[in-house]
Short mmCIF file of C-alpha atoms in Angstrom, two decimals:
data_model
loop_
_atom_site.label_atom_id
_atom_site.label_comp_id
_atom_site.label_asym_id
_atom_site.label_seq_id
_atom_site.Cartn_x
_atom_site.Cartn_y
_atom_site.Cartn_z
CA MET A 62 151.00 166.29 58.95
CA SER A 63 152.23 168.96 56.57
CA LEU A 64 151.02 169.26 53.00
CA LYS A 65 154.53 168.07 51.84
CA GLN A 66 154.30 165.00 53.97
CA LEU A 67 151.10 164.23 52.36
CA ARG A 68 152.48 164.58 48.99
CA ASP A 69 155.20 162.30 49.84
CA TYR A 70 153.01 159.89 51.07
CA LEU A 71 151.04 159.88 47.83
CA LYS A 72 154.27 159.25 45.95
CA SER A 73 155.30 156.33 47.68
CA LYS A 74 152.17 154.73 46.76
CA VAL A 75 152.06 155.27 43.00
CA THR A 76 151.21 152.12 41.15
CA GLY A 77 151.05 153.10 37.57
CA LYS A 78 147.53 151.91 37.13
CA THR A 79 145.20 154.31 35.41
CA LEU A 80 141.82 153.12 36.81
CA TYR A 81 140.63 156.41 38.62
CA ALA A 82 138.30 158.63 36.57
CA LEU A 83 138.15 162.41 36.85
CA PRO A 84 135.61 164.76 35.07
CA LYS A 85 137.32 166.98 32.88
CA GLN A 86 136.41 170.24 34.83
CA TRP A 87 138.83 169.11 37.55
CA PHE A 88 141.57 168.06 35.57
CA ILE A 89 144.91 170.07 35.21
CA SER A 90 145.75 170.24 31.59
CA ASN A 91 149.65 169.98 32.07
CA TYR A 92 149.55 166.84 33.86
CA PRO A 93 152.68 165.00 32.98
CA GLY A 94 151.58 161.38 34.57
CA LYS A 95 150.52 158.42 33.09
CA LEU A 96 146.81 158.91 31.43
CA SER A 97 144.12 157.27 29.40
CA MET A 98 140.74 158.44 28.12
CA LYS A 99 137.53 156.43 27.58
CA ASP A 100 133.69 157.57 27.28
CA GLY A 101 134.81 160.95 28.14
CA HIS A 102 136.59 160.27 31.44
CA PHE A 103 140.14 161.09 32.31
CA PHE A 104 141.83 157.95 33.75
CA VAL A 105 144.75 158.35 36.01
CA ASP A 106 146.68 156.66 39.09
CA PRO A 107 145.15 158.58 41.84
CA TYR A 108 148.17 158.56 43.91
CA GLU A 109 150.29 160.11 41.29
CA TYR A 110 147.44 162.60 40.19
CA TYR A 111 146.96 164.00 43.63
CA ALA A 112 150.68 164.25 44.34
CA PHE A 113 151.02 166.40 41.21
CA VAL A 114 148.11 168.58 42.17
CA ILE A 115 149.79 169.06 45.56
CA ASP A 116 153.18 169.88 43.87
CA LYS A 117 151.12 172.41 41.56
CA ILE A 118 149.95 174.02 44.93
CA LEU A 119 153.61 173.69 46.58
CA GLU A 120 154.69 176.09 43.86
CA ASN A 121 153.09 178.80 45.73
CA ASP A 122 154.80 178.19 48.99
CA ALA A 123 156.45 181.20 50.43
CA GLY A 124 157.85 179.79 53.42
CA LEU A 125 154.97 181.09 55.74
CA ASP A 126 153.19 179.08 58.38
CA TYR A 127 149.96 178.23 56.34
CA SER A 128 148.29 176.45 59.55
CA LYS A 129 147.38 180.06 60.48
CA SER A 130 144.68 181.93 59.34
CA VAL A 131 145.18 184.09 56.07
CA ALA A 132 144.59 187.12 58.11
CA GLN A 133 147.24 186.22 60.77
CA ILE A 134 150.01 185.30 58.01
CA LYS A 135 149.26 188.74 56.34
CA GLY A 136 148.82 190.70 59.51
CA GLU A 137 145.15 191.84 59.19
CA THR A 138 143.42 193.19 62.13
CA ASP A 139 139.75 193.30 60.95
CA ALA A 140 137.45 191.23 58.76
CA ASN A 141 137.42 193.86 55.78
CA TRP A 142 138.91 191.38 53.74
CA LEU A 143 135.61 189.98 53.16
CA ARG A 144 134.57 192.75 50.94
CA LYS A 145 137.09 191.51 48.38
CA SER A 146 135.83 187.98 48.76
CA LYS A 147 134.48 185.55 45.70
CA MET A 148 132.96 182.78 47.91
CA TYR A 149 132.37 179.16 46.84
CA GLY A 150 129.97 177.14 48.92
CA SER A 151 130.47 173.72 49.32
CA LEU A 152 129.13 170.48 51.03
CA PRO A 153 132.20 168.47 50.62
CA ARG A 154 130.75 164.92 50.46
CA THR A 155 128.58 166.30 47.33
CA THR A 156 131.01 168.92 45.81
CA VAL A 157 133.49 166.28 45.06
CA ALA A 158 131.51 163.25 44.68
CA TYR A 159 132.13 161.24 41.47
CA ASN A 160 132.03 157.84 40.01
CA HIS A 161 135.57 157.19 39.79
CA LYS A 162 135.57 153.66 38.41
CA GLY A 163 133.92 155.40 35.30
CA PHE A 164 131.11 152.90 34.60
CA GLY A 165 127.91 151.60 36.24
CA ALA A 166 126.02 153.57 38.87
CA PHE A 167 127.63 156.10 41.64
CA GLU A 168 128.35 154.28 44.84
CA PRO A 169 129.78 155.72 48.04
CA GLU A 170 132.78 153.18 47.97
CA ASP A 171 133.52 151.48 44.87
CA ILE A 172 134.62 147.88 43.83
CA PHE A 173 138.10 149.29 43.48
CA GLY A 174 138.15 150.69 47.18
CA TYR A 175 137.90 154.37 45.93
CA LYS A 176 135.66 156.59 47.73
CA GLU A 177 133.18 158.24 45.13
CA SER A 178 131.56 160.51 47.95
CA GLY A 179 133.63 163.51 48.91
CA THR A 180 136.96 163.63 50.81
CA PHE A 181 139.23 166.15 52.01
CA LEU A 182 141.74 164.76 49.58
CA LYS A 183 139.58 165.33 46.72
CA MET A 184 138.80 168.96 47.92
CA ILE A 185 142.50 169.42 47.67
CA GLY A 186 142.29 168.23 44.33
CA ILE A 187 139.66 170.99 43.08
CA LEU A 188 141.43 173.87 44.75
CA PRO A 189 143.34 174.92 41.43
CA TYR A 190 139.98 174.71 39.63
CA LEU A 191 138.40 176.84 42.30
CA LYS A 192 141.42 179.31 41.93
CA GLU A 193 140.91 179.60 38.18
CA MET A 194 137.20 180.52 38.82
CA GLY A 195 138.52 183.45 41.02
CA ILE A 196 137.35 181.90 44.06
CA ASN A 197 139.35 183.23 47.22
CA VAL A 198 137.06 182.01 49.98
CA LEU A 199 135.80 178.17 50.32
CA TYR A 200 132.78 177.96 52.81
CA MET A 201 131.84 174.47 53.70
CA LEU A 202 128.91 173.26 55.34
CA PRO A 203 129.12 171.42 58.57
CA ILE A 204 132.11 168.84 58.64
CA SER A 205 131.76 167.87 62.09
CA LYS A 206 130.99 164.32 63.22
CA MET A 207 127.35 163.54 61.98
CA SER A 208 124.67 161.29 63.43
CA ASP A 209 122.92 158.49 61.38
CA VAL A 210 120.18 158.12 63.98
CA PHE A 211 116.69 159.40 62.83
CA LYS A 212 118.34 160.35 59.33
CA LYS A 213 116.06 161.76 56.75
CA GLY A 214 117.52 159.81 53.68
CA GLU A 215 120.39 157.39 52.98
CA ILE A 216 122.94 159.39 55.23
CA GLY A 217 122.65 161.81 58.22
CA SER A 218 122.34 165.19 57.63
CA PRO A 219 125.48 167.59 58.16
CA TYR A 220 123.38 169.50 60.69
CA ALA A 221 122.65 166.53 62.88
CA VAL A 222 126.03 167.14 64.78
CA LYS A 223 126.90 164.19 66.93
CA ASN A 224 130.19 165.75 68.17
CA PRO A 225 130.92 169.28 67.26
CA VAL A 226 134.66 169.18 68.10
CA GLU A 227 135.50 165.98 66.06
CA LEU A 228 135.51 165.88 62.14
CA ASP A 229 133.26 163.43 60.37
CA PRO A 230 135.07 160.38 59.62
CA SER A 231 133.38 159.85 56.26
CA TYR A 232 135.80 162.53 54.92
CA HIS A 233 138.52 160.18 55.40
CA ASP A 234 139.95 159.14 51.99
CA PRO A 235 140.99 155.31 51.68
CA LEU A 236 143.99 156.51 49.34
CA LEU A 237 145.43 158.10 52.56
CA ASP A 238 145.01 154.79 54.51
CA GLY A 239 146.53 155.22 58.09
CA ILE A 240 146.36 159.07 57.90
CA ASP A 241 143.84 160.43 60.43
CA VAL A 242 141.08 162.70 59.11
CA ASN A 243 142.29 165.77 61.18
CA GLU A 244 145.39 165.58 59.27
CA GLN A 245 143.77 165.33 56.17
CA PHE A 246 141.79 168.31 56.89
CA LYS A 247 144.96 170.19 58.36
CA ALA A 248 146.37 169.71 54.73
CA LEU A 249 143.30 170.99 53.00
CA VAL A 250 143.43 174.28 54.95
CA GLN A 251 147.06 174.51 54.28
CA ALA A 252 146.71 174.01 50.51
CA ALA A 253 143.85 176.59 50.39
CA HIS A 254 145.91 179.07 52.23
CA MET A 255 148.90 178.52 50.05
CA LEU A 256 146.56 179.53 47.14
CA GLY A 257 145.33 182.67 48.95
CA ILE A 258 141.87 180.84 49.69
CA ARG A 259 140.45 181.33 52.85
CA VAL A 260 138.32 178.65 54.72
CA VAL A 261 135.01 179.31 56.36
CA LEU A 262 133.08 176.91 58.32
CA ASP A 263 129.51 176.34 59.49
CA PHE A 264 128.70 175.82 63.17
CA ILE A 265 125.42 174.80 64.89
CA PRO A 266 125.49 176.05 68.62
CA ARG A 267 121.54 175.87 69.20
CA THR A 268 120.92 172.19 68.20
CA ALA A 269 122.57 168.92 68.50
CA ALA A 270 122.00 165.23 67.04
CA ARG A 271 119.49 163.49 69.25
CA ASP A 272 122.11 160.84 70.08
CA SER A 273 124.73 163.31 70.74
CA ASP A 274 128.17 162.22 72.33
CA LEU A 275 127.64 165.04 74.94
CA ILE A 276 124.74 162.95 76.44
CA ALA A 277 126.99 160.41 78.09
CA GLU A 278 128.53 162.96 80.58
CA HIS A 279 125.88 165.85 80.28
CA PRO A 280 122.48 164.56 79.88
CA ASP A 281 121.27 167.71 81.87
CA TRP A 282 122.35 169.54 78.78
CA PHE A 283 119.40 168.09 76.83
CA TYR A 284 115.49 167.96 77.27
CA TRP A 285 113.64 164.82 77.67
CA ILE A 286 110.17 163.28 76.80
CA LYS A 287 108.44 160.07 77.74
CA ILE A 288 109.29 157.57 74.88
CA GLU A 289 105.50 156.92 74.45
CA GLU A 290 104.96 160.38 73.42
CA VAL A 291 107.43 160.40 70.70
CA ALA A 292 104.68 159.44 67.90
CA SER A 293 102.36 162.37 68.91
CA TYR A 294 105.25 164.97 69.75
CA LYS A 295 104.94 168.32 67.36
CA PRO A 296 104.70 171.89 68.08
CA PRO A 297 101.35 172.65 69.33
CA HIS A 298 98.75 174.72 67.16
CA ILE A 299 97.68 177.99 68.50
CA PRO A 300 94.46 178.97 66.57
CA GLU A 301 93.99 182.51 68.14
CA LEU A 302 97.52 183.57 66.78
CA PRO A 303 98.80 183.78 63.17
CA PHE A 304 102.11 182.42 61.79
CA LYS A 305 104.48 184.65 63.74
CA ILE A 306 107.57 184.96 66.11
CA PRO A 307 106.39 184.85 69.63
CA ASP A 308 106.08 188.09 71.66
CA PRO A 309 105.73 188.45 75.29
CA GLU A 310 101.92 189.63 74.89
CA ASP A 311 101.42 186.25 73.12
CA LEU A 312 102.54 184.11 76.14
CA GLU A 313 99.12 183.97 77.98
CA ILE A 314 97.24 182.90 74.71
CA VAL A 315 100.02 180.38 74.39
CA TYR A 316 99.97 178.78 77.76
CA SER A 317 96.21 178.74 78.14
CA ASN A 318 96.16 176.66 75.12
CA GLU A 319 94.76 172.91 75.97
CA GLU A 320 97.28 171.44 73.31
CA VAL A 321 100.28 173.38 75.14
CA LYS A 322 99.19 172.10 78.26
CA THR A 323 99.33 168.40 76.73
CA HIS A 324 102.63 169.19 75.16
CA LEU A 325 104.05 170.32 78.64
CA GLY A 326 103.08 167.03 80.06
CA LYS A 327 105.32 165.01 77.59
CA PHE A 328 108.45 166.16 79.09
CA THR A 329 110.42 164.63 82.20
CA LEU A 330 113.61 165.07 84.02
CA SER A 331 116.83 164.05 82.51
CA PRO A 332 117.92 160.41 83.49
CA ASP A 333 120.69 161.56 85.83
CA LYS A 334 117.88 163.32 87.82
CA LEU A 335 115.20 160.65 87.54
CA ASP A 336 117.56 157.98 89.17
CA PRO A 337 121.31 159.14 89.78
CA LYS A 338 122.36 155.61 90.68
CA LYS A 339 120.76 153.85 87.80
CA TRP A 340 122.34 156.63 85.59
CA GLN A 341 125.85 155.69 86.53
CA LYS A 342 125.35 151.91 85.35
CA VAL A 343 123.63 153.12 82.38
CA LYS A 344 126.07 155.62 81.27
CA LYS A 345 128.94 152.75 81.59
CA MET A 346 126.98 150.28 79.27
CA LYS A 347 128.13 149.18 75.85
CA GLY A 348 126.44 150.49 72.95
CA ASP A 349 124.45 153.58 71.64
CA ILE A 350 123.88 155.67 74.67
CA LEU A 351 120.45 157.03 73.63
CA SER A 352 119.31 153.35 73.26
CA ASN A 353 120.47 152.28 76.51
CA ILE A 354 118.53 155.36 77.99
CA ALA A 355 115.31 154.72 76.21
CA ARG A 356 115.27 150.98 77.07
CA GLU A 357 116.25 151.63 80.75
CA PHE A 358 114.58 154.95 81.51
CA GLY A 359 111.62 154.93 78.87
CA ILE A 360 112.65 158.45 77.89
CA ILE A 361 114.34 159.94 74.86
CA THR A 362 115.54 163.44 73.32
CA PRO A 363 112.60 165.08 71.55
CA PRO A 364 112.94 166.28 67.94
CA GLY A 365 113.47 170.10 67.16
CA PHE A 366 110.95 172.41 65.51
CA SER A 367 110.78 176.07 64.36
CA ASP A 368 110.61 178.97 66.95
CA TRP A 369 107.85 180.42 64.83
CA ILE A 370 104.18 179.82 66.12
CA ASN A 371 101.87 177.91 63.61
CA ASP A 372 104.92 176.98 61.38
CA PRO A 373 103.77 174.49 58.93
CA GLN A 374 107.02 172.85 58.58
CA PRO A 375 107.26 169.43 60.37
CA THR A 376 109.41 168.48 63.25
CA TRP A 377 113.25 168.37 62.69
CA ASP A 378 113.45 164.75 63.73
CA ASP A 379 117.31 164.27 63.59
CA VAL A 380 118.27 167.20 65.79
CA THR A 381 117.25 168.17 69.40
CA PHE A 382 117.81 171.54 71.26
CA LEU A 383 120.40 172.12 73.72
CA ARG A 384 119.14 173.32 77.10
CA LEU A 385 120.92 176.98 77.37
CA TYR A 386 119.06 177.96 80.63
CA LEU A 387 118.65 175.66 83.86
CA ASP A 388 115.35 177.48 84.50
CA HIS A 389 112.33 178.19 82.33
CA PRO A 390 112.15 181.65 80.45
CA VAL A 391 111.54 184.36 82.82
CA GLU A 392 108.42 185.85 81.07
CA SER A 393 106.85 182.14 80.61
CA GLN A 394 107.37 181.12 84.40
CA LYS A 395 104.14 182.53 85.79
CA TYR A 396 102.09 180.32 83.44
CA LEU A 397 103.84 177.19 84.25
CA PRO A 398 102.82 174.36 86.68
CA LYS A 399 105.03 174.30 89.92
CA ASP A 400 106.99 171.10 89.13
CA GLN A 401 107.31 171.45 85.21
CA PRO A 402 110.27 169.78 83.82
CA PRO A 403 112.72 171.40 81.44
CA TYR A 404 110.51 171.54 78.15
CA VAL A 405 110.84 172.94 74.69
CA LEU A 406 108.35 175.43 73.23
CA PHE A 407 108.46 178.44 70.79
CA ASP A 408 109.80 180.84 73.48
CA VAL A 409 112.52 178.28 74.99
CA VAL A 410 113.75 177.93 71.35
CA LYS A 411 113.86 181.67 70.73
CA SER A 412 116.04 182.07 73.94
CA SER A 413 117.57 185.15 72.62
CA LYS A 414 114.10 186.87 73.07
CA PHE A 415 112.95 184.87 76.05
CA PRO A 416 116.07 184.24 78.30
CA GLY A 417 116.09 182.43 81.82
CA ASN A 418 117.63 183.61 84.96
CA GLU A 419 120.22 180.78 85.18
CA PRO A 420 122.63 180.28 82.12
CA ASN A 421 123.89 176.95 81.75
CA LYS A 422 127.43 178.10 82.10
CA GLU A 423 129.39 175.05 81.58
CA LEU A 424 127.44 174.46 78.21
CA TRP A 425 127.86 178.04 77.45
CA GLU A 426 131.54 177.64 78.10
CA TYR A 427 131.85 174.53 75.91
CA LEU A 428 129.95 176.00 73.05
CA SER A 429 131.88 179.22 73.00
CA ASN A 430 135.09 177.20 72.76
CA ILE A 431 134.41 175.04 69.73
CA ILE A 432 135.13 177.56 67.16
CA PRO A 433 138.55 178.51 68.84
CA SER A 434 139.35 174.53 68.97
CA TYR A 435 139.09 174.82 65.08
CA GLN A 436 141.06 177.98 64.90
CA GLN A 437 143.79 176.50 67.11
CA ARG A 438 143.92 173.16 65.57
CA PHE A 439 143.47 173.97 61.89
CA GLY A 440 143.58 177.77 61.39
CA ILE A 441 140.13 178.37 59.81
CA ASP A 442 139.38 181.83 58.75
CA GLY A 443 135.58 182.50 59.31
CA ALA A 444 132.48 180.92 60.41
CA ARG A 445 128.63 181.09 59.95
CA ILE A 446 126.53 180.78 62.96
CA ASP A 447 123.43 178.59 62.29
CA MET A 448 120.23 179.92 64.15
CA GLY A 449 122.43 182.63 65.89
CA HIS A 450 119.25 184.77 66.01
CA ALA A 451 117.86 182.20 68.55
CA LEU A 452 120.82 182.32 70.89
CA PRO A 453 120.95 184.42 74.02
CA SER A 454 122.86 187.71 73.39
CA GLN A 455 125.41 186.98 76.14
CA LEU A 456 126.18 183.49 74.59
CA GLN A 457 126.46 185.13 71.11
CA ASP A 458 128.85 187.65 72.35
CA MET A 459 131.01 184.88 74.02
CA ILE A 460 131.21 182.85 70.86
CA ILE A 461 132.22 186.05 68.68
CA SER A 462 134.47 187.43 71.31
CA LYS A 463 136.66 184.41 71.88
CA ALA A 464 137.08 183.91 68.02
CA LYS A 465 138.16 187.40 67.69
CA GLU A 466 140.48 187.34 70.69
CA ILE A 467 142.66 184.72 68.84
CA ASP A 468 142.17 186.36 65.33
CA PRO A 469 140.72 190.02 65.27
CA ALA A 470 140.02 189.44 61.51
CA PHE A 471 138.26 186.26 61.98
CA ALA A 472 135.02 186.64 59.98
CA PHE A 473 131.30 185.80 61.42
CA ILE A 474 128.58 185.53 58.84
CA ALA A 475 124.85 186.14 60.32
CA GLU A 476 122.33 183.60 59.20
CA GLU A 477 120.08 186.82 58.85
CA LEU A 478 117.79 186.37 55.85
CA GLU A 479 115.96 189.92 56.24
CA MET A 480 118.07 192.69 54.77
CA LYS A 481 116.38 195.14 57.07
CA ASN A 482 118.53 193.37 59.89
CA ASP A 483 121.97 194.49 58.74
CA GLU A 484 122.35 196.96 61.21
CA LYS A 485 121.32 194.43 64.15
CA ALA A 486 123.75 192.02 62.71
CA LYS A 487 126.53 194.54 62.79
CA ARG A 488 125.94 195.65 66.26
CA GLU A 489 126.08 191.87 67.43
CA GLY A 490 129.47 191.69 66.10
CA TYR A 491 128.85 189.92 62.67
CA ASP A 492 130.74 191.12 59.50
CA CYS A 493 128.24 190.19 56.92
CA ILE A 494 124.61 188.59 56.40
CA LEU A 495 123.25 185.87 54.17
CA GLY A 496 120.58 187.98 53.00
CA ASN A 497 118.11 187.06 50.50
CA SER A 498 119.13 187.97 47.13
CA TRP A 499 118.20 184.37 45.90
CA TYR A 500 114.60 185.35 46.67
CA ALA A 501 114.78 188.75 44.79
CA VAL A 502 116.54 187.45 41.63
CA ALA A 503 113.50 185.33 40.83
CA ARG A 504 110.96 187.98 41.04
CA PRO A 505 112.19 190.94 38.50
CA ARG A 506 109.88 193.75 40.16
CA GLU A 507 111.31 192.98 43.51
CA LEU A 508 114.76 192.78 42.30
CA TYR A 509 114.67 196.38 41.00
CA LYS A 510 113.76 197.88 44.44
CA PHE A 511 116.27 195.42 45.95
CA VAL A 512 119.29 196.74 43.85
CA GLU A 513 118.20 200.35 43.92
CA GLU A 514 116.74 201.01 47.50
CA THR A 515 118.41 198.16 49.83
CA LEU A 516 122.01 197.36 48.52
CA PRO A 517 123.56 200.75 48.70
CA TYR A 518 122.65 201.28 52.23
CA LEU A 519 123.43 198.00 54.04
CA LYS A 520 125.54 198.59 56.88
CA VAL A 521 127.48 195.19 56.27
CA PRO A 522 128.04 193.39 53.08
CA PHE A 523 125.71 190.54 52.03
CA ILE A 524 126.29 187.06 50.31
CA ALA A 525 125.28 187.84 46.61
CA SER A 526 123.66 184.33 46.07
CA CYS A 527 121.51 183.37 42.92
CA GLU A 528 120.87 179.94 44.89
CA THR A 529 121.88 178.59 48.07
CA PRO A 530 122.02 174.92 49.40
CA ASP A 531 118.48 175.53 50.54
CA THR A 532 116.88 177.11 47.53
CA PRO A 533 115.81 175.96 43.85
CA ARG A 534 118.85 176.11 41.40
CA ILE A 535 118.85 179.32 39.28
CA VAL A 536 118.60 177.25 36.14
CA VAL A 537 115.23 175.83 37.06
CA ARG A 538 113.66 179.25 38.04
CA GLU A 539 111.31 180.97 35.49
CA ASN A 540 113.42 182.10 32.65
CA GLY A 541 116.36 180.24 34.02
CA ASP A 542 118.09 179.91 30.90
CA LYS A 543 118.53 183.87 30.80
CA LEU A 544 118.83 184.18 34.71
CA LYS A 545 121.75 181.96 35.10
CA TYR A 546 123.68 184.56 33.13
CA LEU A 547 121.99 187.86 34.07
CA ALA A 548 121.45 187.29 37.79
CA PRO A 549 125.20 186.69 38.96
CA ALA A 550 126.20 189.60 36.46
CA LEU A 551 123.79 192.02 38.29
CA LEU A 552 124.42 190.80 41.77
CA TYR A 553 128.15 190.38 41.72
CA PHE A 554 128.56 194.05 40.96
CA ALA A 555 125.80 195.31 43.28
CA PRO A 556 126.84 197.45 46.23
CA ASN A 557 128.01 195.66 49.11
CA ALA A 558 128.01 192.14 47.52
CA ILE A 559 130.10 189.27 48.34
CA PRO A 560 129.90 187.22 45.25
CA TYR A 561 128.82 183.68 45.95
CA VAL A 562 128.77 180.30 43.78
CA ASN A 563 126.80 177.74 45.07
CA THR A 564 128.48 174.12 44.58
CA GLY A 565 127.32 172.88 41.16
CA GLN A 566 125.90 176.21 40.15
CA GLU A 567 128.89 176.62 37.77
CA ILE A 568 128.08 173.27 35.91
CA GLU A 569 124.24 174.29 35.79
CA GLU A 570 123.32 171.39 38.27
CA ILE A 571 119.46 171.53 38.51
CA GLN A 572 119.00 169.16 41.41
CA PRO A 573 118.50 171.04 44.97
CA MET A 574 120.49 170.18 47.89
CA ASN A 575 117.63 170.75 50.35
CA LEU A 576 114.06 172.18 50.19
CA GLY A 577 114.18 174.74 52.95
CA LEU A 578 113.56 177.88 51.22
CA ASP A 579 111.27 179.34 48.45
CA ASN A 580 110.70 175.42 47.46
CA ASN A 581 108.16 172.60 47.92
CA ILE A 582 108.22 168.78 47.84
CA PHE A 583 108.00 168.71 44.14
CA GLY A 584 111.41 170.73 43.95
CA LYS A 585 113.15 167.55 44.27
CA THR A 586 111.86 165.84 41.25
CA VAL A 587 113.42 168.05 38.69
CA LEU A 588 115.76 165.20 37.18
CA PRO A 589 114.30 162.53 34.95
CA PRO A 590 112.57 159.73 36.77
CA ASP A 591 115.42 157.17 35.56
CA ASP A 592 118.21 159.14 36.77
CA GLN A 593 120.01 157.58 39.83
CA PHE A 594 119.58 160.80 41.90
CA TYR A 595 115.98 161.36 41.19
CA GLY A 596 114.23 162.53 44.24
CA LYS A 597 117.31 162.80 46.27
CA LEU A 598 118.72 165.73 48.29
CA ALA A 599 122.44 166.17 49.05
CA PHE A 600 121.63 167.06 52.68
CA PHE A 601 120.34 163.73 53.24
CA ASP A 602 121.46 161.35 50.22
CA TYR A 603 124.46 160.17 48.46
#
């Protein structure tokens, strides 16, 4: 469905009833439609309003094929466009979440049938707002189909991907009832491209949701543990070693550890290997595939955990690792029992450093074709690879090269937080790094060194962020009332900087989206206790 067809559909549904509340920041001032105001809200007919927004966007239509990437439209042959980017980072279900009924508490879908959580249609609605801010890249956290099993809050994490090639159905807007969510996303990308805004997405090739759709056809792509071991499952503690990424010389210490030996005993073969005939029956059963496997085989996919030895963070209960090699890490094999089933440990997770001899070729093909699928279906402009640092170099090369074959100017962002790894990222085919400017801006002494001694000499640009979806908000930092102005001004004009605005930063949001970096459990309690969103995080809650 084209953007014009979406506009025409909305116009055909106009009711004239102004029951849909909008915040003033999104509102287009010259809106000619029916409008009422109450308690600081603008109330409109949503069909009429969104049709008007699309009409305004269509004024920029130059008759080009906006289903292609902006680089393909312009004939660009490299990703140097990143150096002129101004990026807005968004988790759509949060960015455009709003109480559209205008009274009471926020609810995902309200009494009028309006979707108060974010949708692709509402993202189209804020594109003019982003354009006015000077944004020319919309970077979205994962929008693929999410799992709601083992969730950490009210809703599943966007990083617990149940199916990487399907879009999450929650982004469907009921205002577009009958129009597939894929068509709604196509329209969003077309609208963005029409305004000169490129679309970059997050992809997660190292992990999957523990109840991934892939299990039904490929149970051997996953690791499995006995179900009675779930309660005690955690990364083993290695008292002889510090908190560190494993090195080859650490392996003897790791594998001689008694806790590691117990850990290895928790694993079992995949259900198709345990009992092939029984598996054929179980895979055809109705209901959730993981529940059926747990009931019939007594096994389950294990939670993920960090590739750092002695990392204090808990297990990642909503995701599991994909089995990238059919054998064990080469350097670890001599320490393993003869019939050791496939297992997860620090070295296995860090497959970039500890590869096996037998790549899981079918899985690698699948993973390397995910981004091309989004390029061909939607015309996206770039991608960030989650945990790319843990991927085998050959797989990482496949992922990057296949996307670049389709679009040489397709941009790749490395999840590289250490600035010193800029040259490594460039060598691996990345066009920029995340970096750690969000850390430096909160520490004045380190910031001077960061700007003077690091930034001018980077081999690739970095994301100049005062805050990210994983960090505290800039306004709650020490001296945040000053930093919220000074830090962006300094960072955005720094050498090799790609200015980045985290969703909500522009309105001085104080609640973090996650606690993953430079934060602690108290970081989620910055709102007043009587606030509806007190203690909630956008990664896991409405």
